[in-house]
CSV table of C-alpha atoms and ligand atoms in Angstrom, one decimal:
chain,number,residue,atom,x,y,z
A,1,UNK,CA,-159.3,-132.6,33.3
A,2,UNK,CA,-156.3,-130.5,32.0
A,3,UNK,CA,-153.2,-131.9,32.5
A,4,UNK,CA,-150.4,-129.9,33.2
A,5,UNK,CA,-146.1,-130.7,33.3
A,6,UNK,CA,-144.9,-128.1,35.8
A,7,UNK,CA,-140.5,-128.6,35.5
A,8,UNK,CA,-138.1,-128.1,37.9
A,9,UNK,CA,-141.1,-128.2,40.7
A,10,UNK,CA,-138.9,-129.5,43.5
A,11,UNK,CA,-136.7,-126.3,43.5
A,12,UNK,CA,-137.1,-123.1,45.0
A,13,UNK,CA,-139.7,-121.3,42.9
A,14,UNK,CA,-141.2,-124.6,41.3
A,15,UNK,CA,-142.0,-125.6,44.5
A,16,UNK,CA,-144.4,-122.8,45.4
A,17,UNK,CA,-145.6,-122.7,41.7
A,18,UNK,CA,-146.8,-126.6,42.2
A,19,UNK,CA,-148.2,-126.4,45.4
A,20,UNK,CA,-150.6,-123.1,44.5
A,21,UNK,CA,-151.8,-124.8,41.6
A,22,UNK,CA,-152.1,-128.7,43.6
A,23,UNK,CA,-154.1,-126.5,46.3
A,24,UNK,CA,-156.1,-123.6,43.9
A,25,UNK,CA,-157.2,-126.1,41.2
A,26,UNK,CA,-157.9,-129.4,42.0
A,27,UNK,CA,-159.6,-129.7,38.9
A,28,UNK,CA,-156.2,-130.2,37.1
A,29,UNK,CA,-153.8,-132.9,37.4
A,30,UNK,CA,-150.3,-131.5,38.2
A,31,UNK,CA,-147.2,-133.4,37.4
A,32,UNK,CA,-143.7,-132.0,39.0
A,33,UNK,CA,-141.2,-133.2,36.5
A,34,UNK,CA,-137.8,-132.7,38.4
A,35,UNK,CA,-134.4,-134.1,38.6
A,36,UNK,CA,-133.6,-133.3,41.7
A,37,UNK,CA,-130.4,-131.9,41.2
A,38,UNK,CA,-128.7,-130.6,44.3
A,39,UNK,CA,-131.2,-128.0,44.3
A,40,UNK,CA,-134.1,-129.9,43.7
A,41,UNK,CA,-135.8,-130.9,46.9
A,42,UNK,CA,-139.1,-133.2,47.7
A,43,UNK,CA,-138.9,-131.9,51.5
A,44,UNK,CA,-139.9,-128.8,49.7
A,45,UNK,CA,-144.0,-130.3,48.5
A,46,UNK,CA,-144.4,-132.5,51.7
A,47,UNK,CA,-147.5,-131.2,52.9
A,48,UNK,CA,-149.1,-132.2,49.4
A,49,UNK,CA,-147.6,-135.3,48.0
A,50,UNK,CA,-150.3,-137.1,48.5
A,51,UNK,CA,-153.1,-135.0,46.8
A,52,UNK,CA,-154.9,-136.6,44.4
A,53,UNK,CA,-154.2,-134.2,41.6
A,54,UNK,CA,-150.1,-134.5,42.3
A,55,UNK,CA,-147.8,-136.8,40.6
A,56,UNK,CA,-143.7,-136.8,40.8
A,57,UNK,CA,-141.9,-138.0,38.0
A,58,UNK,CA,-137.9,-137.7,38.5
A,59,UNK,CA,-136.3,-137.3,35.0
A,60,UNK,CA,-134.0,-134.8,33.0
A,61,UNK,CA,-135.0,-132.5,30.6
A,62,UNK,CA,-131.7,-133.2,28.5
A,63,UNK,CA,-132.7,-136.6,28.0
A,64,UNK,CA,-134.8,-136.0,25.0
A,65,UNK,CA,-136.0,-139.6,24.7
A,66,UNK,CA,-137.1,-139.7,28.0
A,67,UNK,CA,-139.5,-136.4,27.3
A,68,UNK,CA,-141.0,-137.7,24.5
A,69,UNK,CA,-142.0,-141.0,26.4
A,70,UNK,CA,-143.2,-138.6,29.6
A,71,UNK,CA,-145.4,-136.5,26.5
A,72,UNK,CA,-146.6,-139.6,24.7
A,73,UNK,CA,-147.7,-141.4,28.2
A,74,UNK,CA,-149.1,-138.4,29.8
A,75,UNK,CA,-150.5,-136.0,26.8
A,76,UNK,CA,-150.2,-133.1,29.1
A,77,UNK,CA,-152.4,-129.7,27.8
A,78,UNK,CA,-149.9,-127.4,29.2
A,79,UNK,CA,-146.0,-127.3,30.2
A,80,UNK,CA,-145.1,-124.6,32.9
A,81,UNK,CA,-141.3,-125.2,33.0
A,82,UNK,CA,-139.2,-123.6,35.5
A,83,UNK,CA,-136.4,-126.2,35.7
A,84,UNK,CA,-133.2,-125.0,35.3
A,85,UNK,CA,-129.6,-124.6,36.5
A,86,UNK,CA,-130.3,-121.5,38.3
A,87,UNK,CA,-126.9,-120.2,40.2
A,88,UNK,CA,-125.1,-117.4,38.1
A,89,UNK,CA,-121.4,-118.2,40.1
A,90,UNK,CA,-122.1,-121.9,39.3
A,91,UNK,CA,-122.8,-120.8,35.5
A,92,UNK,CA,-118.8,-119.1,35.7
A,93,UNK,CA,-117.5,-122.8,37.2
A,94,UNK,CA,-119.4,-124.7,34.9
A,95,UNK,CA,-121.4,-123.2,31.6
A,96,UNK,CA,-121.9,-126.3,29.8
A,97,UNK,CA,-124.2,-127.7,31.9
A,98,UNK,CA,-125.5,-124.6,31.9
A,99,UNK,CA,-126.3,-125.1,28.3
A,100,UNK,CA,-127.1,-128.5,28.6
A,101,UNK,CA,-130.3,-127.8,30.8
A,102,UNK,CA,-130.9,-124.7,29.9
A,103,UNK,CA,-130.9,-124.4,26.5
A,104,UNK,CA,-131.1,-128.0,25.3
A,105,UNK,CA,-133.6,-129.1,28.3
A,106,UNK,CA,-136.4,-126.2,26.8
A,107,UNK,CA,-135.9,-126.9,23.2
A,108,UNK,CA,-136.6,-130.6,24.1
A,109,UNK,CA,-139.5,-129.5,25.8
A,110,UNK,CA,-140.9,-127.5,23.2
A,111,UNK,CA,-140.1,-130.0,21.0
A,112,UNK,CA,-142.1,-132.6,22.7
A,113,UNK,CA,-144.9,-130.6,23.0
A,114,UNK,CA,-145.2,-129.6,19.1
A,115,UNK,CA,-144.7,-133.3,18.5
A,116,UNK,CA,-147.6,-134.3,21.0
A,117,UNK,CA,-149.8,-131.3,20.4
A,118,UNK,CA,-149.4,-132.3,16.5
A,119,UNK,CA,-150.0,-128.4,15.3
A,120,UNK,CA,-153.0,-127.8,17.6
A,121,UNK,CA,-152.5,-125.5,19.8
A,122,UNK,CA,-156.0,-124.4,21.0
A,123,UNK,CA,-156.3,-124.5,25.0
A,124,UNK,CA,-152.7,-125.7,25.2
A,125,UNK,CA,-150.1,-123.4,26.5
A,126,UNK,CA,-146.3,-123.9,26.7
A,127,UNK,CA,-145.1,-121.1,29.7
A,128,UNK,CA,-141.6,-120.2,30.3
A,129,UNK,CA,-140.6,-118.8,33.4
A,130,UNK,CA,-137.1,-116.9,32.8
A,131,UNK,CA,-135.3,-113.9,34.7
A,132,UNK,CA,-134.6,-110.5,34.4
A,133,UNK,CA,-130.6,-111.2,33.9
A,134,UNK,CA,-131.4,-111.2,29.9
A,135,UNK,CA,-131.4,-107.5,29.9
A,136,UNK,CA,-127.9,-107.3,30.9
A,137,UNK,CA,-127.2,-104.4,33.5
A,138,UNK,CA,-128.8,-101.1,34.1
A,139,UNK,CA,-126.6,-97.5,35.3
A,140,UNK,CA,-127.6,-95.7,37.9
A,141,UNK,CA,-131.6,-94.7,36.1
A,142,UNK,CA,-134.1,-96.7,34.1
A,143,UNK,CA,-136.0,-99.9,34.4
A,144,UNK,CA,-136.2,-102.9,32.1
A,145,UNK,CA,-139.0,-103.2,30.0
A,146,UNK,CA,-140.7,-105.8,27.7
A,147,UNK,CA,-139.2,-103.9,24.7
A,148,UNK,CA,-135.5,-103.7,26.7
A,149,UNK,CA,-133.1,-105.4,24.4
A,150,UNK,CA,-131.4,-108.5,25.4
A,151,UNK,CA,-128.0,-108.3,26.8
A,152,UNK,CA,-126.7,-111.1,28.8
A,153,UNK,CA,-123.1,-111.0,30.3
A,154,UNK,CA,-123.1,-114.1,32.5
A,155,UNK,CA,-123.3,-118.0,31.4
A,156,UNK,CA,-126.3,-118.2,33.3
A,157,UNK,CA,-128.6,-115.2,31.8
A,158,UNK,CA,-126.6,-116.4,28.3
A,159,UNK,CA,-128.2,-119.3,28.8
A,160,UNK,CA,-131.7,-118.3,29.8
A,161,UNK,CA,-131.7,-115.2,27.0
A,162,UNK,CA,-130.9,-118.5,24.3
A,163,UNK,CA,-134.3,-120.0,26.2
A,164,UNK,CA,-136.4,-117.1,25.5
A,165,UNK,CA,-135.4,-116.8,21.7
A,166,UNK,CA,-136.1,-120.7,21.3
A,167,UNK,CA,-139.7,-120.1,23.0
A,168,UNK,CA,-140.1,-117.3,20.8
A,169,UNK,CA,-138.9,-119.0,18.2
A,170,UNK,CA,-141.4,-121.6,18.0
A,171,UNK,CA,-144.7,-119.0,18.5
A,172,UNK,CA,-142.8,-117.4,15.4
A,173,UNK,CA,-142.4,-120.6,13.4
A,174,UNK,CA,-144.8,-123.0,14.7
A,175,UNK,CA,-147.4,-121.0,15.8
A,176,UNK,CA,-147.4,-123.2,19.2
A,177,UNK,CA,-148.9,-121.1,22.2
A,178,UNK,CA,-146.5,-119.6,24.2
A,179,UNK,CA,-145.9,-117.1,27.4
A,180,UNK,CA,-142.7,-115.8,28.6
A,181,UNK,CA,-142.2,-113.6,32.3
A,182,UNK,CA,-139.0,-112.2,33.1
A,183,UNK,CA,-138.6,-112.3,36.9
A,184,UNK,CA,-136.3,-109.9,39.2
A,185,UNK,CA,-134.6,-111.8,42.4
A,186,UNK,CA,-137.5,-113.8,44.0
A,187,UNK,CA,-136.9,-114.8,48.1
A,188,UNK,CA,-138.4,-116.3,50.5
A,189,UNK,CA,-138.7,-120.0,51.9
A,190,UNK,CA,-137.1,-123.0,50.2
A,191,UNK,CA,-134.7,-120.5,49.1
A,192,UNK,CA,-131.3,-122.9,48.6
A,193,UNK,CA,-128.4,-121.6,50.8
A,194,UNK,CA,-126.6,-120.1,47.4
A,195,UNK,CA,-127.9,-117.6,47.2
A,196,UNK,CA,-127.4,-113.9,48.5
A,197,UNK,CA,-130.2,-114.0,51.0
A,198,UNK,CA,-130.5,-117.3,52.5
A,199,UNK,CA,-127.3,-118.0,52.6
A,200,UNK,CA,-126.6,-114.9,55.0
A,201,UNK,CA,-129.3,-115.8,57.1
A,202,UNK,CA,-128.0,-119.3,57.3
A,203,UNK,CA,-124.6,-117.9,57.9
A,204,UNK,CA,-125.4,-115.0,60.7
A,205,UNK,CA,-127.4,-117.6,62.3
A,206,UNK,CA,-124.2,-119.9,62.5
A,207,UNK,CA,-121.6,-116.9,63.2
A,208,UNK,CA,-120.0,-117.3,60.1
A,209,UNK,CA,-118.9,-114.9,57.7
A,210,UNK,CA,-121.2,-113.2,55.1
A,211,UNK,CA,-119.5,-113.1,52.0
A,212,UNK,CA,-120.3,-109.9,50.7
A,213,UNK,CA,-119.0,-109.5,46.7
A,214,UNK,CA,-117.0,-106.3,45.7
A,215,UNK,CA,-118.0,-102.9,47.6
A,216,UNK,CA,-121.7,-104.3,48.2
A,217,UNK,CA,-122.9,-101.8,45.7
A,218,UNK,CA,-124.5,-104.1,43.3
A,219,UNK,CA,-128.3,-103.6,43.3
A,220,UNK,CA,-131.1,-105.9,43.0
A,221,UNK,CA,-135.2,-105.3,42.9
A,222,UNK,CA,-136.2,-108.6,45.2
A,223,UNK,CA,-139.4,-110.4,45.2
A,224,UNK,CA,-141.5,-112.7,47.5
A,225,UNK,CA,-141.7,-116.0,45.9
A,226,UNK,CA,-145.3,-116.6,46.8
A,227,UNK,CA,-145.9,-113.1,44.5
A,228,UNK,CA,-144.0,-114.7,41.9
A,229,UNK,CA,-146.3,-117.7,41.7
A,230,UNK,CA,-149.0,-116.0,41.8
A,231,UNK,CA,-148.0,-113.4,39.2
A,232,UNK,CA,-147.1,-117.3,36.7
A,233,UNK,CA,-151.2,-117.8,37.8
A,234,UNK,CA,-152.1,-114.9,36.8
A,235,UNK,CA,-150.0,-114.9,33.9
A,236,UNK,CA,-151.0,-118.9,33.0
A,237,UNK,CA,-154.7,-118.3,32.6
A,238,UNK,CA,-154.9,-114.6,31.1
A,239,UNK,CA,-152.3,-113.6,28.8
A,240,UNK,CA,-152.6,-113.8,25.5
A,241,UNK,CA,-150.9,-115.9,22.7
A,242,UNK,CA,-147.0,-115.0,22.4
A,243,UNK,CA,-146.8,-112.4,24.9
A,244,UNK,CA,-144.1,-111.5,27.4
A,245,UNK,CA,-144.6,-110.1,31.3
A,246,UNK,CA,-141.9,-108.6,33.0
A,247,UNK,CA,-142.7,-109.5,37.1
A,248,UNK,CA,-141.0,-107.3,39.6
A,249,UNK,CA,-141.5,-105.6,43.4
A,250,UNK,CA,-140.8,-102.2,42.7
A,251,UNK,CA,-138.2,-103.2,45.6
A,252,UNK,CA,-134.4,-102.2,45.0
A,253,UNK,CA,-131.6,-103.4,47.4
A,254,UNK,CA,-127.9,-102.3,47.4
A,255,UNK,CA,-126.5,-105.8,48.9
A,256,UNK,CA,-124.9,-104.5,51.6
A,257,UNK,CA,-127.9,-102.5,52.5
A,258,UNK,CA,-129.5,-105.4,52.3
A,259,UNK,CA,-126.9,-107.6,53.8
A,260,UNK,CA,-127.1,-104.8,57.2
A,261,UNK,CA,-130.8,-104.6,57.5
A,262,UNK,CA,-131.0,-108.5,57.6
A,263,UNK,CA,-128.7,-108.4,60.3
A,264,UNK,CA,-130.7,-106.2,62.7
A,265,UNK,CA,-133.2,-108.3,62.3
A,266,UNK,CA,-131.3,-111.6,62.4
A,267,UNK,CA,-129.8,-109.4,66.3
A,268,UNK,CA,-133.4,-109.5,67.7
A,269,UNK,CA,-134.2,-112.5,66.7
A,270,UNK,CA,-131.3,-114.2,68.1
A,271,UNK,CA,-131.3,-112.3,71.0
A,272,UNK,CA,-127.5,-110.5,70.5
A,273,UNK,CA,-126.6,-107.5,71.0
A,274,UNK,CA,-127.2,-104.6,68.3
A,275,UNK,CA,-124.4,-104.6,65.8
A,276,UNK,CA,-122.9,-108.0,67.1
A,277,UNK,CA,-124.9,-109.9,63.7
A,278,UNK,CA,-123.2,-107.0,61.3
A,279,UNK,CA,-119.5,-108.0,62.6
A,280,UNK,CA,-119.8,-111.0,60.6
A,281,UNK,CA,-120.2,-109.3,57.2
A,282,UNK,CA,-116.9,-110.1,55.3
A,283,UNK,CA,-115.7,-107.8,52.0
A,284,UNK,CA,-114.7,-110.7,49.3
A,285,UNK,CA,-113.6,-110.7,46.2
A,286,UNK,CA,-116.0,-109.4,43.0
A,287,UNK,CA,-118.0,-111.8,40.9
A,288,UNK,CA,-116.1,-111.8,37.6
A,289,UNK,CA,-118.8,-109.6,35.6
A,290,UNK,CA,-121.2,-109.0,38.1
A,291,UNK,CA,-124.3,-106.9,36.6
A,292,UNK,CA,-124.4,-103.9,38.6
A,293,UNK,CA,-128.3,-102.8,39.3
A,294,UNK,CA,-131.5,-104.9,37.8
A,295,UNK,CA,-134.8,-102.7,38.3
A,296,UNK,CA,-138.1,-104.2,36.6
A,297,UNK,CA,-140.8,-101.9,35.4
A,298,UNK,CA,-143.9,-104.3,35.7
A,299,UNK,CA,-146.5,-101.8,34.6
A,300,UNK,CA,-147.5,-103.9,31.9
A,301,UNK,CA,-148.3,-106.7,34.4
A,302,UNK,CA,-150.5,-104.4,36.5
A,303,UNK,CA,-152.0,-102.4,33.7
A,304,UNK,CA,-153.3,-105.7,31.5
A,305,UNK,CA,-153.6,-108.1,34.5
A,306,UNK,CA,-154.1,-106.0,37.8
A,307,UNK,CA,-151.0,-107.7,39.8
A,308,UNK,CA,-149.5,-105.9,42.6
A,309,UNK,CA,-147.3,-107.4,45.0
A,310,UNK,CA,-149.4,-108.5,47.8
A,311,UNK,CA,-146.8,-107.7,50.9
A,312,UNK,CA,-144.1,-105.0,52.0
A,313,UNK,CA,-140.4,-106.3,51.8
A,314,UNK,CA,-140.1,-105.8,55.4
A,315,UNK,CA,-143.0,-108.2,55.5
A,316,UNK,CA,-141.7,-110.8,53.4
A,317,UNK,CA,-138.1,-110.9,55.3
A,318,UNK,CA,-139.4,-111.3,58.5
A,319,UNK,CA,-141.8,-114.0,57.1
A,320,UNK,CA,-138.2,-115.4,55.3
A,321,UNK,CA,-136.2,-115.2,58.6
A,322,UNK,CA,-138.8,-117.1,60.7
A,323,UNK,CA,-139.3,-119.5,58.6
A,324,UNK,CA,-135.3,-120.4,58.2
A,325,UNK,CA,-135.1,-120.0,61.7
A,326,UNK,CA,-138.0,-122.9,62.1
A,327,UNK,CA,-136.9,-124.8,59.8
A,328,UNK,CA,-133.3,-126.0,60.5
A,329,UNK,CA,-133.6,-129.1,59.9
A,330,UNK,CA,-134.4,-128.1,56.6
A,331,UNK,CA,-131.3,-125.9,56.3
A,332,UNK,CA,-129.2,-128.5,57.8
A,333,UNK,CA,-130.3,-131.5,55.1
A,334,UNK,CA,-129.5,-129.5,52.2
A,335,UNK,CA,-126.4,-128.1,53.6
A,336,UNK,CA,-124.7,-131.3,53.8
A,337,UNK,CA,-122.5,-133.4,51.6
A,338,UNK,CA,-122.4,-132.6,47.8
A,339,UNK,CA,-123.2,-129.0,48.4
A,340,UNK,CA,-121.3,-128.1,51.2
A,341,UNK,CA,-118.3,-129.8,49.2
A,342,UNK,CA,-118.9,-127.0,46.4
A,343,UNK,CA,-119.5,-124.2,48.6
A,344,UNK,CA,-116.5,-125.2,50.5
A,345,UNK,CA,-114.4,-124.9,47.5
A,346,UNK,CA,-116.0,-121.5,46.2
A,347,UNK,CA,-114.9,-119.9,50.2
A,348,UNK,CA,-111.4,-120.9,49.5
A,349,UNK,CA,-110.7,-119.4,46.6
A,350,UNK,CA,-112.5,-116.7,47.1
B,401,NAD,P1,-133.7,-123.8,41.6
B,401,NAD,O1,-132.2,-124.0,41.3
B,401,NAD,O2,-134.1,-123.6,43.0
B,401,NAD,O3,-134.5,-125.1,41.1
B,401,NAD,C1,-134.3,-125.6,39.8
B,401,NAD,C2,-135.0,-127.0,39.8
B,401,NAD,O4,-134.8,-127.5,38.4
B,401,NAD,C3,-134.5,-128.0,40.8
B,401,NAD,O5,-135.5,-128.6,41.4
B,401,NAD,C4,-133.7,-128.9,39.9
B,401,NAD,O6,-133.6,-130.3,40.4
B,401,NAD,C5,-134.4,-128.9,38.6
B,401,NAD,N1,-133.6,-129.2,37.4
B,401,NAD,C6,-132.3,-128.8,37.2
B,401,NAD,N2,-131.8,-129.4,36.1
B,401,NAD,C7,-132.8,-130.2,35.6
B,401,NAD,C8,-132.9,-131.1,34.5
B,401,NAD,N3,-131.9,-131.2,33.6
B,401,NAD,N4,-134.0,-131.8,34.3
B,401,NAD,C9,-135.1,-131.7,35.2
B,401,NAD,N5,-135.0,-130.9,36.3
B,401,NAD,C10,-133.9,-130.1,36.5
B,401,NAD,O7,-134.2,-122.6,40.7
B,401,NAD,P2,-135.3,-121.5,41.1
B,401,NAD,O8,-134.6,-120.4,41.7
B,401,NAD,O9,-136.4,-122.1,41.7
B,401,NAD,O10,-135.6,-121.0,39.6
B,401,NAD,C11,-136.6,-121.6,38.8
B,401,NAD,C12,-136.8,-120.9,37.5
B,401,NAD,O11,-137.1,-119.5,37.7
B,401,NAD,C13,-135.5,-121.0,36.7
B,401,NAD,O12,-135.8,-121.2,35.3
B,401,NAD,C14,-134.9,-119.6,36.9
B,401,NAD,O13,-134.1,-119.2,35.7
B,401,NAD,C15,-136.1,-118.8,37.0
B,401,NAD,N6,-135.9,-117.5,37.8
B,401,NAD,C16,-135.4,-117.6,39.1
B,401,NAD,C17,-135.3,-116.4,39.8
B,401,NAD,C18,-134.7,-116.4,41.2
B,401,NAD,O14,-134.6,-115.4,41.8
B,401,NAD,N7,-134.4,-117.6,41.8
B,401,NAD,C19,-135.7,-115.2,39.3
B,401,NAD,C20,-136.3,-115.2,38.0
B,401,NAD,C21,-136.4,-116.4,37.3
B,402,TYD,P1,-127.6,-114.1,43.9
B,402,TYD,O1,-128.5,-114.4,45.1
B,402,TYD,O2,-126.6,-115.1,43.6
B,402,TYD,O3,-128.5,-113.8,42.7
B,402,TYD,P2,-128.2,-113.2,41.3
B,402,TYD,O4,-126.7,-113.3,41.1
B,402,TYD,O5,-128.9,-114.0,40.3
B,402,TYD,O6,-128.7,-111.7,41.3
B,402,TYD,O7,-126.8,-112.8,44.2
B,402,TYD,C1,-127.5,-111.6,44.5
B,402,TYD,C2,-126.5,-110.5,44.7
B,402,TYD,O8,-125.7,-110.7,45.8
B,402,TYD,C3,-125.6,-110.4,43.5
B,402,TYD,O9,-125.3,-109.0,43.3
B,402,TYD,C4,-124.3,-111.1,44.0
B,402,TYD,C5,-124.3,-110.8,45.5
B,402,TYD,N1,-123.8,-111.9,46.4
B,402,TYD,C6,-122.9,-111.6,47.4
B,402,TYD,O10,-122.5,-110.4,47.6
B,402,TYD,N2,-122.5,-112.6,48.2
B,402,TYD,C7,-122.9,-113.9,48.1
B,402,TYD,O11,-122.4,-114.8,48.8
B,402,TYD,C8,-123.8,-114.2,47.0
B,402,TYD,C9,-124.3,-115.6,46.8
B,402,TYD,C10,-124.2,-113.2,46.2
């Protein structure tokens, strides 16, 4: 049976990554290796902690000790590893940890597995799952590509680019088996309330303001998570050896755009009045260097592997917005102490 250590599963995009392999391959044994940081979540896998082929174990990728007891107990085959401090205005507050999770946590990782894997690297596969943010920024034409150059401005895409070289790094050096995909924005449900889209549907729902940064000219290219997973699948079984996917909708946003079209819908949903939702949208103060426009150019993916996004983006927001909307108590467990703390602090001194 293969064996596989899937990180950071009880966040947003782990979550969905764990439960389509628990539910598509019961032939493998999953284990969700997760912190549970304030965005790590088990409310997020209830419907299939108790298949057979699932197993949580809480630990931190920083504690390298730790890893190579996990590796040496468990001998997984594969490592998909998503976990990660994930919040790009958290990375401008705090960067250290940033490095401590990001950076150290994956060389500990692929450190582990060389140590288990001992050199032999047939039908095991170390997969990172990293973001777009490493090319930097695009102007107003182009699309980033597998050969775009890395460019990172924030702590957080600093942090994930230093990931990628490290994974790289070791296929260069060790030989071990590794896959990278660079993801655009990914949405849709689990989503924590940090980030752009939940957060205003979780605000417009209450009547509060929706922080909107600068002008609301910043663009992003957004994907449904469930895509995404699939696309890591996809990615997890075909590619080959050392290769890189860029994984993108095709599917650019100006925020406010974005931030307006959400409210019509969040209007009929709620049953107000057209234009009452849009009142709450609130101009703030920039992100101090804020990328202005990510756009992927995931021909490779389709070309080699035949992935397409499977739903429109009108789809997948109504889908998002339904489900936030049925799920409050959701919303309303992970909105409370620690987090709402930090976001209450951000508001101020904004
Ligand atoms: P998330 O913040 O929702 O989840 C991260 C998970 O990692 C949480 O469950 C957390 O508890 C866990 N974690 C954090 N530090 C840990 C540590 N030291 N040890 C063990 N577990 C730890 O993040 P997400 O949005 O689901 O992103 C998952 C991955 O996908 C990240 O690597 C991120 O860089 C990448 N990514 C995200 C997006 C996006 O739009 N969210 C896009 C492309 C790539
Ligand atoms: P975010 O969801 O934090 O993702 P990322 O920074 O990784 O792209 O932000 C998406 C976009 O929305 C980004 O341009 C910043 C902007 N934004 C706001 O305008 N207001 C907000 O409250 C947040 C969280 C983000």
């Amino acid at each position: 049976m293969k064996k596989i250590i899937i990180t950071g599963g009880a966040g947003f995009i782990g979550s969905h990554v764990v439960r389509r392999f628990v539910k598509s391959y019961p032939e493998y044994s999953i284990i969700n290796l997760d912190k549970l940081t304030y965005a790590g979540n088990l409310a997020n896998l209830k419907d299939i902690e108790n298949a057979p082929n699932y197993k949580f174990v809480k630990g931190d990728i920083v504690d390298l000790k730790f890893i190579q007891q996990l590796f040496a107990d468990e001998q997984p085959d594969a490592v998909i590893h998503l976990a990660a401090e994930s919040h790009v205005d958290r990375s401008i507050t705090n960067p250290v940890e940033f490095v401590m999770t990001n950076v150290v946590g994956t060389v500990n990782l692929l450190n582990a597995a060389r140590e288990s894997w001992k050199g032999e690297y047939d039908k095991k596969r170390f997969y990172h799952v990293s973001t777009d943010e490493v090319y930097g920024t695009l102007g107003d034409d182009g699309m980033f590509t597998e050969e775009t150059a890395y460019d990172p401005h924030s702590p957080y895409s600093a942090s994930k680019a230093s990931s990628d070289h490290f994974v790289r790094a070791y296929y260069d050096t060790y030989g071990m088996d590794t896959v990278i995909s660079n993801c655009s924005n990914n949405y849709g449900s689990f989503h924590f309330p940090e980030k752009l889209i939940p957060l205003a549907i979780h605000n417009i729902q209450q009547s509060k303001p929706v922080p909107v940064y600068g002008k609301g000219e910043n663009i992003r290219d957004w994907l449904w998570v469930e895509d995404h997973a699939r696309a890591i699948d996809l990615i997890f079984h075909k590619a080959a050896t050392g290769t890189t996917y860029n994984i993108g909708g095709h599917n650019e946003w100006k925020n406010i755009d974005l931030i307006k079209t959400l409210c019509t819908i969040m209007d009929k949903k709620l049953g107000r009045e057209a234009g009452e939702s849009a009142k709450l949208i609130t101009f703030v103060t920039d992100r101090a260097g804020h990328d202005l426009r990510y756009a992927i150019d995931a021909t490779k993916l389709k070309n080699e592997l035949g992935w397409v996004p499977s739903i429109t983006f009108e789809e997948g927001l109504e889908k998002t917005v339904d489900w936030y909307l049925a799920n409050e108590e959701w919303l309303s467990d992970v909105t409370s102490g620690h987090y709402q703390q930090y976001y209450t602090d951000q508001y101020n001194n904004r």
